[in-house]
Tab-separated table of C-alpha atoms in Angstrom:
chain	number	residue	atom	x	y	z
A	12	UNK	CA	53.294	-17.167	-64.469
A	13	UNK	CA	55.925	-15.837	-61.850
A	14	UNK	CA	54.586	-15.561	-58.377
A	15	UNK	CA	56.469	-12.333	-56.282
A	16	UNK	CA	56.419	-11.806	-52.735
A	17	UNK	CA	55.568	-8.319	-51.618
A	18	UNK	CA	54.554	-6.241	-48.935
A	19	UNK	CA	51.627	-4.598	-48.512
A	20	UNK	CA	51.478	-1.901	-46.483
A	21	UNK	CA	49.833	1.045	-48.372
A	22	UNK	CA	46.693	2.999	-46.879
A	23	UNK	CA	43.469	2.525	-48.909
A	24	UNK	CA	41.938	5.328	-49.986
A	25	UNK	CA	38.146	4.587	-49.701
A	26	UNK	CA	36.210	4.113	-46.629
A	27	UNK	CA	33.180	2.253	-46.490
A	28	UNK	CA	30.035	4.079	-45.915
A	29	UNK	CA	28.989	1.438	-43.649
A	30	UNK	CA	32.123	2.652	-40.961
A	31	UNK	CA	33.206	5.767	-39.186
A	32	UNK	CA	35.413	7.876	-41.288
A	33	UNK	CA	38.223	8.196	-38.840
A	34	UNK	CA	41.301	6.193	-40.694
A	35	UNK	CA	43.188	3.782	-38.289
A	36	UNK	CA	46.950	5.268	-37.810
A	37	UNK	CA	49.478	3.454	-41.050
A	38	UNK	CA	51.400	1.835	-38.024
A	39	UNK	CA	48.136	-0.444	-38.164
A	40	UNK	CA	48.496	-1.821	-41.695
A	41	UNK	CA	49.800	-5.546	-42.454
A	42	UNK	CA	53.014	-5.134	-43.525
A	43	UNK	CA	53.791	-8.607	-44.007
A	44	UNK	CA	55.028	-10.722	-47.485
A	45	UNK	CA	52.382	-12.217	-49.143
A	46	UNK	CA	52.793	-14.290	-52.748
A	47	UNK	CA	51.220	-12.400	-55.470
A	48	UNK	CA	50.740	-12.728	-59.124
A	49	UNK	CA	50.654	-9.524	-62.253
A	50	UNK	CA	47.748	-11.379	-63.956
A	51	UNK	CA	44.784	-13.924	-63.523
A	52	UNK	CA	45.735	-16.458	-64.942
A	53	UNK	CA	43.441	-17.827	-68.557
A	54	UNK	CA	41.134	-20.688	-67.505
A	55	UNK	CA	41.126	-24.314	-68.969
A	56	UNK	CA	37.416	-24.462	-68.119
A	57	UNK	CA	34.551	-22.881	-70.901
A	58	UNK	CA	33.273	-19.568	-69.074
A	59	UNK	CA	29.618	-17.715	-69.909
A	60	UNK	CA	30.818	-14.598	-72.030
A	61	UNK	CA	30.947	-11.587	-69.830
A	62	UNK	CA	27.855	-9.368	-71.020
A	63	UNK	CA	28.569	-6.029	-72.934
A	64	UNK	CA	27.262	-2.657	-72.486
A	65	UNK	CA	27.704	-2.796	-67.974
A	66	UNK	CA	29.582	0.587	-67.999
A	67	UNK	CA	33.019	-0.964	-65.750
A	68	UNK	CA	35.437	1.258	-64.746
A	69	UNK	CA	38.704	0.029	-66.357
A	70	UNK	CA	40.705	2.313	-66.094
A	71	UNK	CA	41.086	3.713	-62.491
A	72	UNK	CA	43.141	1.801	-60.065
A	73	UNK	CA	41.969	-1.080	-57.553
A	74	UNK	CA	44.465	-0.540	-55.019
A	75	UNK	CA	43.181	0.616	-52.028
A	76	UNK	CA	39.583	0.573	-53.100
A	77	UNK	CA	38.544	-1.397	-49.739
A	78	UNK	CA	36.679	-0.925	-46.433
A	79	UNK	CA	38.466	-0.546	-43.748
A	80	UNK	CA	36.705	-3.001	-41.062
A	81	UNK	CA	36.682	-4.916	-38.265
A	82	UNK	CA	34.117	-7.393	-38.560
A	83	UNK	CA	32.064	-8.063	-41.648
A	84	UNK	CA	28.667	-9.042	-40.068
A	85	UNK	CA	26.280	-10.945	-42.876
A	86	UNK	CA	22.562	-11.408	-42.265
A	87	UNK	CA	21.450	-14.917	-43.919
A	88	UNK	CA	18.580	-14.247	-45.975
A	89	UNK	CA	18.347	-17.026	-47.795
A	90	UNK	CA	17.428	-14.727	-51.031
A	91	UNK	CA	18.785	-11.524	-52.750
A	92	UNK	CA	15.447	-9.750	-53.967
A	93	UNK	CA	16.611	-6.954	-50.925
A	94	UNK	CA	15.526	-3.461	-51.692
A	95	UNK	CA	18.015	-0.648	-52.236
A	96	UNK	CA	18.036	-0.185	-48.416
A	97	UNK	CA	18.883	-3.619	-47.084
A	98	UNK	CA	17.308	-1.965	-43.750
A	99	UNK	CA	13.755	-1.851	-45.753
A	100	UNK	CA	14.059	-5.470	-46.506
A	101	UNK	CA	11.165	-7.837	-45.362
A	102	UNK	CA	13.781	-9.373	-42.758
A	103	UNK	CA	13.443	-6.969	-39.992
A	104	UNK	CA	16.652	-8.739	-38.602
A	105	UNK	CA	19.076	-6.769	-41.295
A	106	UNK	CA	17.067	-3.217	-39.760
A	107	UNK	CA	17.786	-4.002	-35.769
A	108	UNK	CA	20.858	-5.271	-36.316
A	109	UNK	CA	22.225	-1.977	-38.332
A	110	UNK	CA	20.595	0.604	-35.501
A	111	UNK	CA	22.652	-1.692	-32.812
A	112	UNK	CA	25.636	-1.112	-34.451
A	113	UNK	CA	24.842	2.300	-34.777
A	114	UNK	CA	25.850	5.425	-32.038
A	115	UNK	CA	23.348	4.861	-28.982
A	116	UNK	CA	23.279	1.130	-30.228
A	117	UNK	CA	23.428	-2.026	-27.926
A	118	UNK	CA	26.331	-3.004	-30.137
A	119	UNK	CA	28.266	-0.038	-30.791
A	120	UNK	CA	31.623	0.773	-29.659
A	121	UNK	CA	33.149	3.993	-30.517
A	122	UNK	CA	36.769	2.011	-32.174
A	123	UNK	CA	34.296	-0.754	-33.913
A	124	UNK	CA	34.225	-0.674	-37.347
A	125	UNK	CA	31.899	-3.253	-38.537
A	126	UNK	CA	30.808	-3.786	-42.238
A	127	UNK	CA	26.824	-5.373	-42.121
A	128	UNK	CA	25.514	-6.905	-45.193
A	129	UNK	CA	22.345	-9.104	-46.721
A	130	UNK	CA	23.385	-12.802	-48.298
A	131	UNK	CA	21.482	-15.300	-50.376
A	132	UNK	CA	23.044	-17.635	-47.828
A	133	UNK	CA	20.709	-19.644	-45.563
A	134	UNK	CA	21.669	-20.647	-42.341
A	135	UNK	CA	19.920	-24.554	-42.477
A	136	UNK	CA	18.666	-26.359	-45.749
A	137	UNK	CA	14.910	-27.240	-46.057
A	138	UNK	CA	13.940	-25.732	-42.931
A	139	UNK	CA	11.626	-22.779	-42.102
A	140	UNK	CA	14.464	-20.187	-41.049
A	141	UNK	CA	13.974	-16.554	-41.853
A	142	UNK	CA	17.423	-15.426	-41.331
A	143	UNK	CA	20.791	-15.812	-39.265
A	144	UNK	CA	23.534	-14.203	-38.925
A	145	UNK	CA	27.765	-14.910	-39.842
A	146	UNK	CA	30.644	-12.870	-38.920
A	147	UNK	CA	33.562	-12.868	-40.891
A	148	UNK	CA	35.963	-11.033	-39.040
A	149	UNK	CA	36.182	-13.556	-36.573
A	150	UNK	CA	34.656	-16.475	-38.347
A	151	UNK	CA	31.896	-17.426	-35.949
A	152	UNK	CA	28.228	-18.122	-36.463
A	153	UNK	CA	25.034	-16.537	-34.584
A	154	UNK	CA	22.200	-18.298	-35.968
A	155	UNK	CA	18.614	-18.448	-36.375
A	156	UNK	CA	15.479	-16.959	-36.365
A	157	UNK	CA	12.516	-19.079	-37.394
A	158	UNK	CA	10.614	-18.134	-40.362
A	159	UNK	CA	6.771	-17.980	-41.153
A	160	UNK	CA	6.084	-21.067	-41.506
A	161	UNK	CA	4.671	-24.605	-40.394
A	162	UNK	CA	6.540	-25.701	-36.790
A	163	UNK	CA	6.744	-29.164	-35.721
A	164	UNK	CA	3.008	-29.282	-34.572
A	165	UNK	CA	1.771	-27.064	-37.945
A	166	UNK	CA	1.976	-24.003	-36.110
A	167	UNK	CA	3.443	-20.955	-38.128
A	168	UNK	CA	5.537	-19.346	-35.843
A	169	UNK	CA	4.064	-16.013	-34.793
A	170	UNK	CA	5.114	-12.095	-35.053
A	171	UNK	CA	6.178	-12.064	-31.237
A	172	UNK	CA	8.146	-15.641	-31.519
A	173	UNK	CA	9.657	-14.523	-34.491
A	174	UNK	CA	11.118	-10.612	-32.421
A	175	UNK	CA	12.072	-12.312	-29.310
A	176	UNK	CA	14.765	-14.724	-31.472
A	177	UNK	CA	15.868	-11.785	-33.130
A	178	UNK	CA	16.499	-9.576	-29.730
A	179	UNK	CA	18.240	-12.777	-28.876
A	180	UNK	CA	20.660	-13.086	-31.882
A	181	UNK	CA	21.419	-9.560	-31.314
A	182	UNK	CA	22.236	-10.267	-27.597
A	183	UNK	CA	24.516	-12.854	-28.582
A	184	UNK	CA	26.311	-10.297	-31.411
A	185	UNK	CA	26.921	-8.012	-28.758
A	186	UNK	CA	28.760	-11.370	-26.836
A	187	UNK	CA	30.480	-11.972	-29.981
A	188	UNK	CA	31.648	-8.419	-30.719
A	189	UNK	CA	32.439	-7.668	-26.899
A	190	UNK	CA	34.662	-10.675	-26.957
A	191	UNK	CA	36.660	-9.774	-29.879
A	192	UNK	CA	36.659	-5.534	-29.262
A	193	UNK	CA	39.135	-6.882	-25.982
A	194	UNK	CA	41.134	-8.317	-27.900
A	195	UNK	CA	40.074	-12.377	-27.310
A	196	UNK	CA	39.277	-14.927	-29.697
A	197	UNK	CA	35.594	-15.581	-29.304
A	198	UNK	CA	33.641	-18.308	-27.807
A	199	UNK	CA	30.504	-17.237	-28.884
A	200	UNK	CA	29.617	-19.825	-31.315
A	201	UNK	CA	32.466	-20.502	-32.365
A	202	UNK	CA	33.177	-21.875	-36.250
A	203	UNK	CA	34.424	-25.005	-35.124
A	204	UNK	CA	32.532	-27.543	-37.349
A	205	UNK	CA	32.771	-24.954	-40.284
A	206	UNK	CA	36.199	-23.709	-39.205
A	207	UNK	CA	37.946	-25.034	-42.339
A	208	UNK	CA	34.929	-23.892	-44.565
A	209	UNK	CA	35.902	-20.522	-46.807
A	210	UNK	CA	33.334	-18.502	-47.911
A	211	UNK	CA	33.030	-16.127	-51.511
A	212	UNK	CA	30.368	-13.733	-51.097
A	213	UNK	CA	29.378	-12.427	-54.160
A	214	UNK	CA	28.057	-8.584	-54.893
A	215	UNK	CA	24.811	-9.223	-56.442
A	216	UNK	CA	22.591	-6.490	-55.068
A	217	UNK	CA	20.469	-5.501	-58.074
A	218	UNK	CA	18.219	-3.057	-56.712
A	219	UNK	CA	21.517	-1.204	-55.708
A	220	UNK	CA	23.385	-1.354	-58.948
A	221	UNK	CA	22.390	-3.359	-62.240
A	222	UNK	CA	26.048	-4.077	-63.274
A	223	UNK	CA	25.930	-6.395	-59.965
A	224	UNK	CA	23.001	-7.706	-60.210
A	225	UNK	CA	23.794	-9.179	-63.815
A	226	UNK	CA	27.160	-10.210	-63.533
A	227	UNK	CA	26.564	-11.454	-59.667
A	228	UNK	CA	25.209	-14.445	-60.535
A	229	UNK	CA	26.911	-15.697	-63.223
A	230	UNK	CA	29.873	-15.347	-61.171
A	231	UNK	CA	28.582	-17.780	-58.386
A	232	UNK	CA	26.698	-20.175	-61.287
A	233	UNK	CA	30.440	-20.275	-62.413
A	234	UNK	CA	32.140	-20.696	-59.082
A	235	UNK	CA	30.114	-22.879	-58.266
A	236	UNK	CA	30.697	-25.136	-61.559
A	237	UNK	CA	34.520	-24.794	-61.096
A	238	UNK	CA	34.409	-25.750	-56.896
A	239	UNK	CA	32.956	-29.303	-58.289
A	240	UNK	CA	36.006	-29.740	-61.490
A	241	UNK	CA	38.101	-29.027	-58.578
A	242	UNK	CA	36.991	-31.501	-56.166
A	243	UNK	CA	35.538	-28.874	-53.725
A	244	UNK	CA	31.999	-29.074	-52.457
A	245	UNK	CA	30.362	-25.524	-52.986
A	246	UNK	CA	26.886	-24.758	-50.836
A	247	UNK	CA	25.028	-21.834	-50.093
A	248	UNK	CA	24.680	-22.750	-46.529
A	249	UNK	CA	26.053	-21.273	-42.908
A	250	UNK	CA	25.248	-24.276	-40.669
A	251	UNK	CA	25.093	-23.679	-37.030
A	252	UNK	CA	26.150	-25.298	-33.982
A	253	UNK	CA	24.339	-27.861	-32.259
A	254	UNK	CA	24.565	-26.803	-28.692
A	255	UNK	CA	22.984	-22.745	-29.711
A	256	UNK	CA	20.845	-21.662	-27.209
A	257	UNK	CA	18.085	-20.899	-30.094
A	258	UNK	CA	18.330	-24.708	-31.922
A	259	UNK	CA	15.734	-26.218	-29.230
A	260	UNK	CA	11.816	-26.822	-29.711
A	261	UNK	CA	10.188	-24.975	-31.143
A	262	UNK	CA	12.871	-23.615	-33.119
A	263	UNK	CA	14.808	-26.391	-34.619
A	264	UNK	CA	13.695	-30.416	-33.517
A	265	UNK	CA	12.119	-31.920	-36.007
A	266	UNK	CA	13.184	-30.027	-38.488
A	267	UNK	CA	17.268	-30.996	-38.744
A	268	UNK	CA	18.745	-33.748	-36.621
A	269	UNK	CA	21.745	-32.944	-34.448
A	270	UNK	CA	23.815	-35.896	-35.891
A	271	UNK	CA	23.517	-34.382	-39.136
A	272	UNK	CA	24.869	-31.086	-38.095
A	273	UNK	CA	28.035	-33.061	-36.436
A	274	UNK	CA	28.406	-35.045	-40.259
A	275	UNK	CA	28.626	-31.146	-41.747
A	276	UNK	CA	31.301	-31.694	-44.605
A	277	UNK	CA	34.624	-29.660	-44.061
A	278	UNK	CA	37.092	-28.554	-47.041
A	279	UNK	CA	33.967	-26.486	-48.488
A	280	UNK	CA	33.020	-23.504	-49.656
A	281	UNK	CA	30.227	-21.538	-48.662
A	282	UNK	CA	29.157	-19.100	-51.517
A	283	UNK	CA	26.326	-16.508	-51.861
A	284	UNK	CA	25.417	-13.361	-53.233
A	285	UNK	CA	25.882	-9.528	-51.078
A	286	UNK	CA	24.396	-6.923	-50.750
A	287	UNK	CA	25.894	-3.344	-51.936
A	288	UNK	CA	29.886	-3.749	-50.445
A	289	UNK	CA	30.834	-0.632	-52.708
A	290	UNK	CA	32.618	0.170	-56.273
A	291	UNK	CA	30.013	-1.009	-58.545
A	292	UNK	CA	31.796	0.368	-61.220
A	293	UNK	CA	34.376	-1.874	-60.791
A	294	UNK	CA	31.615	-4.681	-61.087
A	295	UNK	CA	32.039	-7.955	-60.384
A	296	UNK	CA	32.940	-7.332	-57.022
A	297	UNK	CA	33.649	-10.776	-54.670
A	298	UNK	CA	35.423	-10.928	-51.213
A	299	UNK	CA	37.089	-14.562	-50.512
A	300	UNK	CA	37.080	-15.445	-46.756
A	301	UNK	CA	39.719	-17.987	-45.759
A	302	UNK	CA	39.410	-19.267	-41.960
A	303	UNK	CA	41.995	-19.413	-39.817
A	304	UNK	CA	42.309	-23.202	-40.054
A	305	UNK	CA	41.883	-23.736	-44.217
A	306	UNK	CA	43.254	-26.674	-45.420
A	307	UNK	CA	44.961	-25.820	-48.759
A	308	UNK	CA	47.051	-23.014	-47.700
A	309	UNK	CA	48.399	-21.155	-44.750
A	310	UNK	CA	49.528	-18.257	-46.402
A	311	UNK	CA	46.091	-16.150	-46.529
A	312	UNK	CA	44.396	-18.016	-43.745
A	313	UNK	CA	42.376	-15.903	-41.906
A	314	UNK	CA	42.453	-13.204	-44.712
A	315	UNK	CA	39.618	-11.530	-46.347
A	316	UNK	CA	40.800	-10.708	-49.953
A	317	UNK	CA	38.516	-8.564	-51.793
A	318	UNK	CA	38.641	-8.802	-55.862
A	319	UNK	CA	36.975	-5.783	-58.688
A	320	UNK	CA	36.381	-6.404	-62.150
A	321	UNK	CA	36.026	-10.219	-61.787
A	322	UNK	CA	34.443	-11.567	-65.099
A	323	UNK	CA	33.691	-15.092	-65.262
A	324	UNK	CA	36.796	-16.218	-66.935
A	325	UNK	CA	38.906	-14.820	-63.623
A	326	UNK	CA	36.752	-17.561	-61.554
A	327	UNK	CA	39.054	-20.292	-62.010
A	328	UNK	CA	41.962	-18.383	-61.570
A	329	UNK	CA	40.862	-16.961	-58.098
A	330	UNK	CA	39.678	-20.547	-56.780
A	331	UNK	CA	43.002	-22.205	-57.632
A	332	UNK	CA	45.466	-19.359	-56.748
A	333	UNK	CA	43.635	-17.532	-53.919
A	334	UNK	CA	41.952	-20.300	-52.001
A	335	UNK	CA	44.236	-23.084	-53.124
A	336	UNK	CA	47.870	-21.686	-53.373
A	337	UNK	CA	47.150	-18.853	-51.336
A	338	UNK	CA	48.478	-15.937	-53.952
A	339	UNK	CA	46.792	-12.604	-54.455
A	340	UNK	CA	45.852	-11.451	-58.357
A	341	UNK	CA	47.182	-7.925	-58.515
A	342	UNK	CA	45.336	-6.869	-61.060
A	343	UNK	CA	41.908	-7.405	-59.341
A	344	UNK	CA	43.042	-6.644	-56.089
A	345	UNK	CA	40.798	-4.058	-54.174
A	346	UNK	CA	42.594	-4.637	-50.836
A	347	UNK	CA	41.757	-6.991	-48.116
A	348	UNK	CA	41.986	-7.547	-44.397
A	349	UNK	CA	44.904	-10.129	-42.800
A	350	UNK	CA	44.694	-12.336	-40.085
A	351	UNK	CA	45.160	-9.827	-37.388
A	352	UNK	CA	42.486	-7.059	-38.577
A	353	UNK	CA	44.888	-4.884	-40.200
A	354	UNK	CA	44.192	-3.694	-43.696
A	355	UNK	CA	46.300	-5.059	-46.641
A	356	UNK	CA	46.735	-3.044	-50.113
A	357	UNK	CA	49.355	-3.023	-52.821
């Protein structure tokens, strides 16, 4: 299949609900070559049958049906159960951290326009963690809050324990946001160990939208199964730094050791299911997050590509030509966000 190299410097059309509806002057958009291909290509692999009767919109153009956004900030729930509201969700982190970045907020800034969703990532495995947080625009890591559960002396970690890490992660958001609003990369937990990890976050927010919430996880069941015939390790994990402020006693000792955190594997990919990110008629809806430092290709590093109508025989496709050769797929191309925050579109 021939790849093309085109520019992409059309305005999308749809703003997220999660931003301000002011649209960034068209001076602003990427309008830089990237390699691109008509058609995903068919997979060698055997794919689960897409499942009939979802109601997809097929017909109206992808182009331009993407967020516009500055910084896609994911709470780690380690589940995707979340209500229709993600803000009524049992994790009171997703609520505090959506009225911070709100007007009047201790995050808000008037030219921010963050995206905030829910994932079925966890920040640590087999630990008692509640939640965390990941941004994705810059790819750094603020993480965790301790869940309810037994500490390293059997002590389940109480209501007030539990607030005062959140008020903290949400401190160290505002660092991370601050940093990168004036225009510096930030130091605020960085991703260093991680920083050749990509991520696919899945839309799989079934109280939301049923069409997501059914084809959602077959898509990651089937990423997942064609990360491993390709030799790449697919988690479902965000791991932290060892040196956060919020990894000490009670929090963390006992629970992970530090030398395992510096043994984290690189060349991975983190993948979990979102929360609602928009166009559920164009279900399955995925966004592929490729750090600045990725190892297979330069072309789309720091990109966010976001893909519509994915159906599990596109999988393949997307993991070898997006995150491996770095080339977009036209014809599931929503839009996307390039290295330097500028939208992309065809």
């Amino acid at each position: 299949m021939p790849v093309t190299s085109r520019s992409l410097p059309i305005v999308p059309s749809f703003i997220s609900d999660h931003q301000s509806s002011r649209s960034p002057n068209r001076r602003n958009y990427a309008s830089q070559n990237f390699a691109s291909i008509s058609k995903c290509p068919s997979p060698e692999c055997r794919c689960d049958p897409t499942p009939g009767g979802l109601d997809i919109d097929a017909t109206t153009p992808l182009a331009g049906k993407c967020p516009i956004y500055d910084q896609h900030i994911v709470i780690l729930t380690g589940r995707a159960d979340w209500p229709s509201r993600i803000e009524d969700d049992d994790c009171k982190l997703i609520g505090k951290v959506k009225k911070a970045l709100q007007p009047g907020g201790s995050c808000y800034h008037p030219d921010r326009r963050p995206l905030l969703s829910a994932s079925s990532q966890s920040p640590v495995d087999s630990t008692p963690w509640l939640s965390g947080i990941a941004i994705y625009r810059p790819f750094a890591r603020i993480l965790g809050c301790p869940g309810m559960a037994p500490g390293e002396h059997g002590i389940v970690h109480d209501k007030e324990t539990i607030e005062k890490c959140e008020d903290s992660l949400i401190d160290s958001l505002k660092d991370a946001l601050d940093i990168n609003n004036a225009g510096r990369e930030s130091d605020v937990h960085p991703d260093r160990k991680g920083g050749e990890s990509a991520s696919v976050l899945i839309c799989g927010h079934n109280a939301r939208d049923s069409r997501c919430g059914i084809l959602g996880p077959l898509l990651e069941v089937q990423l997942h199964n064609v990360l491993a015939k390709k030799g790449i390790t697919g988690h479902t994990l965000v791991m932290p730094d060892a040196d956060h402020p919020n990894l000490s006693k009670p929090f963390y000792e006992g629970h992970v050791k530090v030398s395992e955190l510096q043994s984290f594997p690189t060349r991975t990919v983190s993948h979990g299911l979102i929360s609602h990110i928009g166009g559920h008629k164009f279900a399955g809806n995925l966004i592929v997050n490729i750090p600045p430092k990725w190892v297979y290709n330069t072309a789309l590093e720091g990109c966010s590509i976001w893909y519509g109508r994915v159906e599990p025989r596109h999988v393949e496709g997307i993991v070898q030509k997006t995150l491996m050769d770095g080339v977009i797929i036209e014809e599931l191309f929503r839009g996307g966000m390039d290295k330097h925050g500028k939208p992309m579109a065809l």
